[in-house]
């Protein structure tokens, strides 16, 4: 009876120790099959670097753009347009026959020829006015620019010519009091975009000193042979 009681007590103690060990395993360092293992999140340094590159304009691929800021992929890059424009010093101006015009006016061609050794471009409307007094003083109003006319960029090889149809209204169609007629020395011509002018000597037409009597109207420059007027 005494031995039996001792055996039972020993078994009870052994059982408690085993239970404690099992509990320690479940809560200790070796995870069971049902434990969740937390994996550290990947570093965000690479994505923030890409965002920084995008914000600063640097391509994320590590390549650099071959075009400077503001440049264009067109045949004439921005910043070189002035270099290609025909300067007044490389042009010669003249008046050539035109379409003849209508009653009370005549249409002639204002011709600009490239006298330089390299190609250059012209685009738009020239500035034109009568001048006189032997000193280039403007007479009357400058030519009105007919903005509805075609205005392509004209590339002039050396020796080539662009023309602008120029309508000249007869001063005789105005009353003398409204016109104040005067014989000019010729025309002052500003190529498009130029602050320097050319002179075409002619006294074939009569000018009006009054700016209210607009005698001149000019179309844009086009390649020689393509003028419609």
Short mmCIF file of C-alpha atoms in Angstrom, two decimals:
data_model
loop_
_atom_site.label_atom_id
_atom_site.label_comp_id
_atom_site.label_asym_id
_atom_site.label_seq_id
_atom_site.Cartn_x
_atom_site.Cartn_y
_atom_site.Cartn_z
CA UNK A 1 0.00 0.00 0.00
CA UNK A 2 2.78 2.45 0.86
CA UNK A 3 4.78 1.55 -2.25
CA UNK A 4 1.72 1.95 -4.43
CA UNK A 5 1.09 5.47 -3.14
CA UNK A 6 4.73 6.48 -3.78
CA UNK A 7 4.55 5.17 -7.36
CA UNK A 8 1.41 7.12 -8.05
CA UNK A 9 2.99 10.31 -6.69
CA UNK A 10 6.08 9.77 -8.85
CA UNK A 11 3.97 9.29 -11.96
CA UNK A 12 2.03 12.45 -11.20
CA UNK A 13 5.20 14.49 -10.82
CA UNK A 14 6.65 13.03 -14.03
CA UNK A 15 3.46 13.92 -15.91
CA UNK A 16 3.59 17.51 -14.72
CA UNK A 17 7.22 17.85 -15.83
CA UNK A 18 6.34 16.50 -19.27
CA UNK A 19 3.44 18.90 -19.64
CA UNK A 20 5.68 21.82 -18.68
CA UNK A 21 8.27 20.76 -21.24
CA UNK A 22 5.67 20.58 -23.97
CA UNK A 23 4.36 24.00 -23.02
CA UNK A 24 7.90 25.38 -23.17
CA UNK A 25 8.40 23.99 -26.69
CA UNK A 26 5.18 25.58 -27.90
CA UNK A 27 6.17 29.00 -26.56
CA UNK A 28 9.94 28.70 -26.98
CA UNK A 29 12.47 29.25 -29.82
CA UNK A 30 11.55 26.38 -32.16
CA UNK A 31 8.34 27.33 -34.04
CA UNK A 32 5.66 24.76 -34.64
CA UNK A 33 3.98 24.17 -38.00
CA UNK A 34 1.23 26.66 -37.18
CA UNK A 35 3.52 29.59 -36.16
CA UNK A 36 3.73 32.63 -38.47
CA UNK A 37 7.27 33.72 -39.36
CA UNK A 38 7.56 37.44 -40.17
CA UNK A 39 9.87 38.21 -43.12
CA UNK A 40 11.48 41.69 -43.05
CA UNK A 41 10.02 44.04 -45.74
CA UNK A 42 12.35 44.80 -48.68
CA UNK A 43 14.23 48.07 -48.55
CA UNK A 44 12.39 50.98 -50.19
CA UNK A 45 15.64 52.72 -51.21
CA UNK A 46 15.46 51.55 -54.84
CA UNK A 47 11.90 52.80 -55.46
CA UNK A 48 12.57 56.13 -53.79
CA UNK A 49 15.65 56.51 -55.93
CA UNK A 50 13.57 55.98 -59.09
CA UNK A 51 11.06 58.54 -57.89
CA UNK A 52 13.84 61.00 -57.24
CA UNK A 53 15.28 60.40 -60.70
CA UNK A 54 11.90 60.92 -62.31
CA UNK A 55 11.33 64.12 -60.37
CA UNK A 56 14.72 65.50 -61.34
CA UNK A 57 14.30 64.65 -65.01
CA UNK A 58 17.09 62.06 -65.10
CA UNK A 59 15.99 58.94 -67.04
CA UNK A 60 15.60 55.95 -64.69
CA UNK A 61 17.41 53.76 -67.23
CA UNK A 62 20.60 55.66 -66.63
CA UNK A 63 20.72 56.98 -70.17
CA UNK A 64 20.92 60.66 -71.01
CA UNK A 65 19.01 62.55 -73.65
CA UNK A 66 20.95 63.65 -76.73
CA UNK A 67 18.81 66.79 -77.12
CA UNK A 68 19.44 69.91 -75.14
CA UNK A 69 16.51 71.43 -73.26
CA UNK A 70 14.26 73.29 -75.66
CA UNK A 71 15.67 71.62 -78.73
CA UNK A 72 13.50 70.34 -81.51
CA UNK A 73 13.64 67.22 -83.62
CA UNK A 74 12.67 69.21 -86.69
CA UNK A 75 15.10 69.69 -89.54
CA UNK A 76 15.99 73.14 -88.23
CA UNK A 77 16.75 72.81 -84.48
CA UNK A 78 15.66 75.61 -82.17
CA UNK A 79 18.45 78.05 -81.58
CA UNK A 80 19.85 77.70 -85.14
CA UNK A 81 16.98 79.40 -86.99
CA UNK A 82 18.70 82.80 -86.86
CA UNK A 83 21.92 81.31 -88.26
CA UNK A 84 20.04 79.97 -91.28
CA UNK A 85 18.04 83.11 -92.00
CA UNK A 86 19.10 85.20 -94.98
CA UNK A 87 20.81 88.37 -93.80
CA UNK A 88 20.18 91.61 -95.66
CA UNK A 89 23.89 91.73 -96.48
CA UNK A 90 23.58 88.50 -98.49
CA UNK A 91 20.51 89.59 -100.49
CA UNK A 92 19.88 91.76 -103.52
CA UNK A 93 16.42 93.30 -104.07
CA UNK A 94 14.77 94.18 -107.35
CA UNK A 95 11.35 94.77 -108.89
CA UNK A 96 10.28 92.25 -111.52
CA UNK A 97 7.16 92.12 -113.73
CA UNK A 98 4.12 90.56 -112.06
CA UNK A 99 0.61 89.70 -113.13
CA UNK A 100 -0.24 93.22 -114.26
CA UNK A 101 -2.93 93.87 -111.64
CA UNK A 102 -6.41 95.32 -112.09
CA UNK A 103 -7.92 98.70 -112.87
CA UNK A 104 -6.33 101.35 -110.69
CA UNK A 105 -3.43 99.16 -109.52
CA UNK A 106 -0.50 97.08 -110.70
CA UNK A 107 1.01 93.94 -109.20
CA UNK A 108 4.77 93.53 -109.48
CA UNK A 109 7.12 91.02 -107.87
CA UNK A 110 9.54 92.16 -105.20
CA UNK A 111 12.46 89.78 -105.72
CA UNK A 112 15.11 88.88 -103.13
CA UNK A 113 18.12 86.99 -104.53
CA UNK A 114 20.68 85.14 -102.42
CA UNK A 115 24.05 86.67 -103.27
CA UNK A 116 25.89 84.72 -100.57
CA UNK A 117 27.93 81.54 -100.86
CA UNK A 118 25.70 79.38 -98.65
CA UNK A 119 22.01 78.50 -98.57
CA UNK A 120 19.74 80.52 -96.31
CA UNK A 121 16.03 80.80 -95.54
CA UNK A 122 13.30 83.42 -95.77
CA UNK A 123 9.85 83.15 -94.25
CA UNK A 124 7.04 85.67 -94.06
CA UNK A 125 6.33 89.18 -95.28
CA UNK A 126 8.95 91.78 -96.16
CA UNK A 127 8.57 95.34 -94.97
CA UNK A 128 8.16 97.72 -97.92
CA UNK A 129 7.73 101.48 -98.21
CA UNK A 130 8.37 104.32 -100.63
CA UNK A 131 11.39 106.48 -99.74
CA UNK A 132 12.65 109.78 -101.12
CA UNK A 133 14.39 113.05 -100.43
CA UNK A 134 17.73 111.59 -101.41
CA UNK A 135 18.23 110.36 -97.85
CA UNK A 136 15.88 107.37 -97.51
CA UNK A 137 13.07 109.21 -95.73
CA UNK A 138 9.87 107.17 -95.76
CA UNK A 139 7.05 108.55 -97.85
CA UNK A 140 3.49 107.78 -96.74
CA UNK A 141 2.34 104.52 -95.21
CA UNK A 142 4.32 101.28 -95.30
CA UNK A 143 2.86 98.39 -97.27
CA UNK A 144 0.01 96.50 -95.68
CA UNK A 145 0.81 92.79 -95.22
CA UNK A 146 -1.72 90.41 -96.70
CA UNK A 147 -1.75 87.82 -93.94
CA UNK A 148 -4.03 85.41 -95.80
CA UNK A 149 -1.34 84.72 -98.43
CA UNK A 150 0.73 81.49 -98.28
CA UNK A 151 3.88 81.98 -96.18
CA UNK A 152 6.15 78.94 -96.48
CA UNK A 153 9.78 78.80 -95.40
CA UNK A 154 11.77 79.35 -98.57
CA UNK A 155 15.28 77.89 -98.72
CA UNK A 156 17.46 79.84 -101.14
CA UNK A 157 20.55 78.21 -102.58
CA UNK A 158 23.23 80.68 -103.72
CA UNK A 159 21.92 82.60 -106.72
CA UNK A 160 18.27 81.60 -106.16
CA UNK A 161 15.39 84.05 -105.72
CA UNK A 162 12.22 84.39 -103.65
CA UNK A 163 9.46 86.77 -104.70
CA UNK A 164 6.68 88.64 -102.89
CA UNK A 165 3.78 89.97 -104.99
CA UNK A 166 3.51 93.71 -104.36
CA UNK A 167 0.32 95.58 -105.22
CA UNK A 168 0.79 99.26 -106.02
CA UNK A 169 -2.34 101.41 -106.23
CA UNK A 170 -2.23 104.41 -108.58
CA UNK A 171 -1.74 107.63 -106.66
CA UNK A 172 -3.69 109.38 -109.42
CA UNK A 173 -6.84 107.66 -108.16
CA UNK A 174 -6.72 109.85 -105.02
CA UNK A 175 -7.52 113.53 -104.83
CA UNK A 176 -4.34 115.56 -104.57
CA UNK A 177 -5.46 116.95 -101.22
CA UNK A 178 -5.84 113.42 -99.85
CA UNK A 179 -2.64 112.10 -101.39
CA UNK A 180 -0.07 114.91 -101.58
CA UNK A 181 1.66 113.15 -104.49
CA UNK A 182 5.40 112.91 -104.62
CA UNK A 183 7.96 111.22 -106.86
CA UNK A 184 9.93 108.69 -104.78
CA UNK A 185 13.55 107.61 -105.13
CA UNK A 186 12.50 103.97 -104.79
CA UNK A 187 11.58 101.39 -102.16
CA UNK A 188 13.04 100.51 -98.79
CA UNK A 189 12.78 96.75 -98.22
CA UNK A 190 13.25 94.89 -94.93
CA UNK A 191 13.70 91.13 -95.35
CA UNK A 192 11.55 89.17 -92.84
CA UNK A 193 13.07 89.26 -89.36
CA UNK A 194 15.78 91.76 -90.34
CA UNK A 195 16.48 95.19 -88.88
CA UNK A 196 18.64 96.04 -91.86
CA UNK A 197 17.06 97.20 -95.10
CA UNK A 198 17.73 97.10 -98.83
CA UNK A 199 17.08 99.82 -101.39
CA UNK A 200 15.46 99.38 -104.79
CA UNK A 201 15.94 102.45 -106.97
CA UNK A 202 12.93 103.30 -109.14
CA UNK A 203 10.80 106.32 -109.98
CA UNK A 204 8.23 104.48 -112.06
CA UNK A 205 5.40 105.16 -109.60
CA UNK A 206 4.04 108.12 -107.73
CA UNK A 207 3.87 107.97 -103.93
CA UNK A 208 1.41 109.65 -101.58
CA UNK A 209 2.91 111.65 -98.73
CA UNK A 210 -0.30 111.22 -96.73
CA UNK A 211 -0.23 108.09 -94.55
CA UNK A 212 -4.00 107.86 -94.96
CA UNK A 213 -3.58 106.98 -98.63
CA UNK A 214 -2.28 103.44 -98.44
CA UNK A 215 -0.88 102.58 -101.87
CA UNK A 216 1.09 99.40 -101.10
CA UNK A 217 0.10 95.86 -100.12
CA UNK A 218 2.55 92.96 -100.04
CA UNK A 219 2.13 89.19 -99.90
CA UNK A 220 4.54 86.72 -98.27
CA UNK A 221 7.68 85.50 -100.00
CA UNK A 222 7.43 82.31 -102.07
CA UNK A 223 9.91 80.54 -104.37
CA UNK A 224 10.37 82.19 -107.74
CA UNK A 225 7.81 80.83 -110.20
CA UNK A 226 5.27 79.92 -107.51
CA UNK A 227 3.65 83.33 -106.97
CA UNK A 228 -0.07 83.27 -107.72
CA UNK A 229 -0.33 87.03 -108.37
#
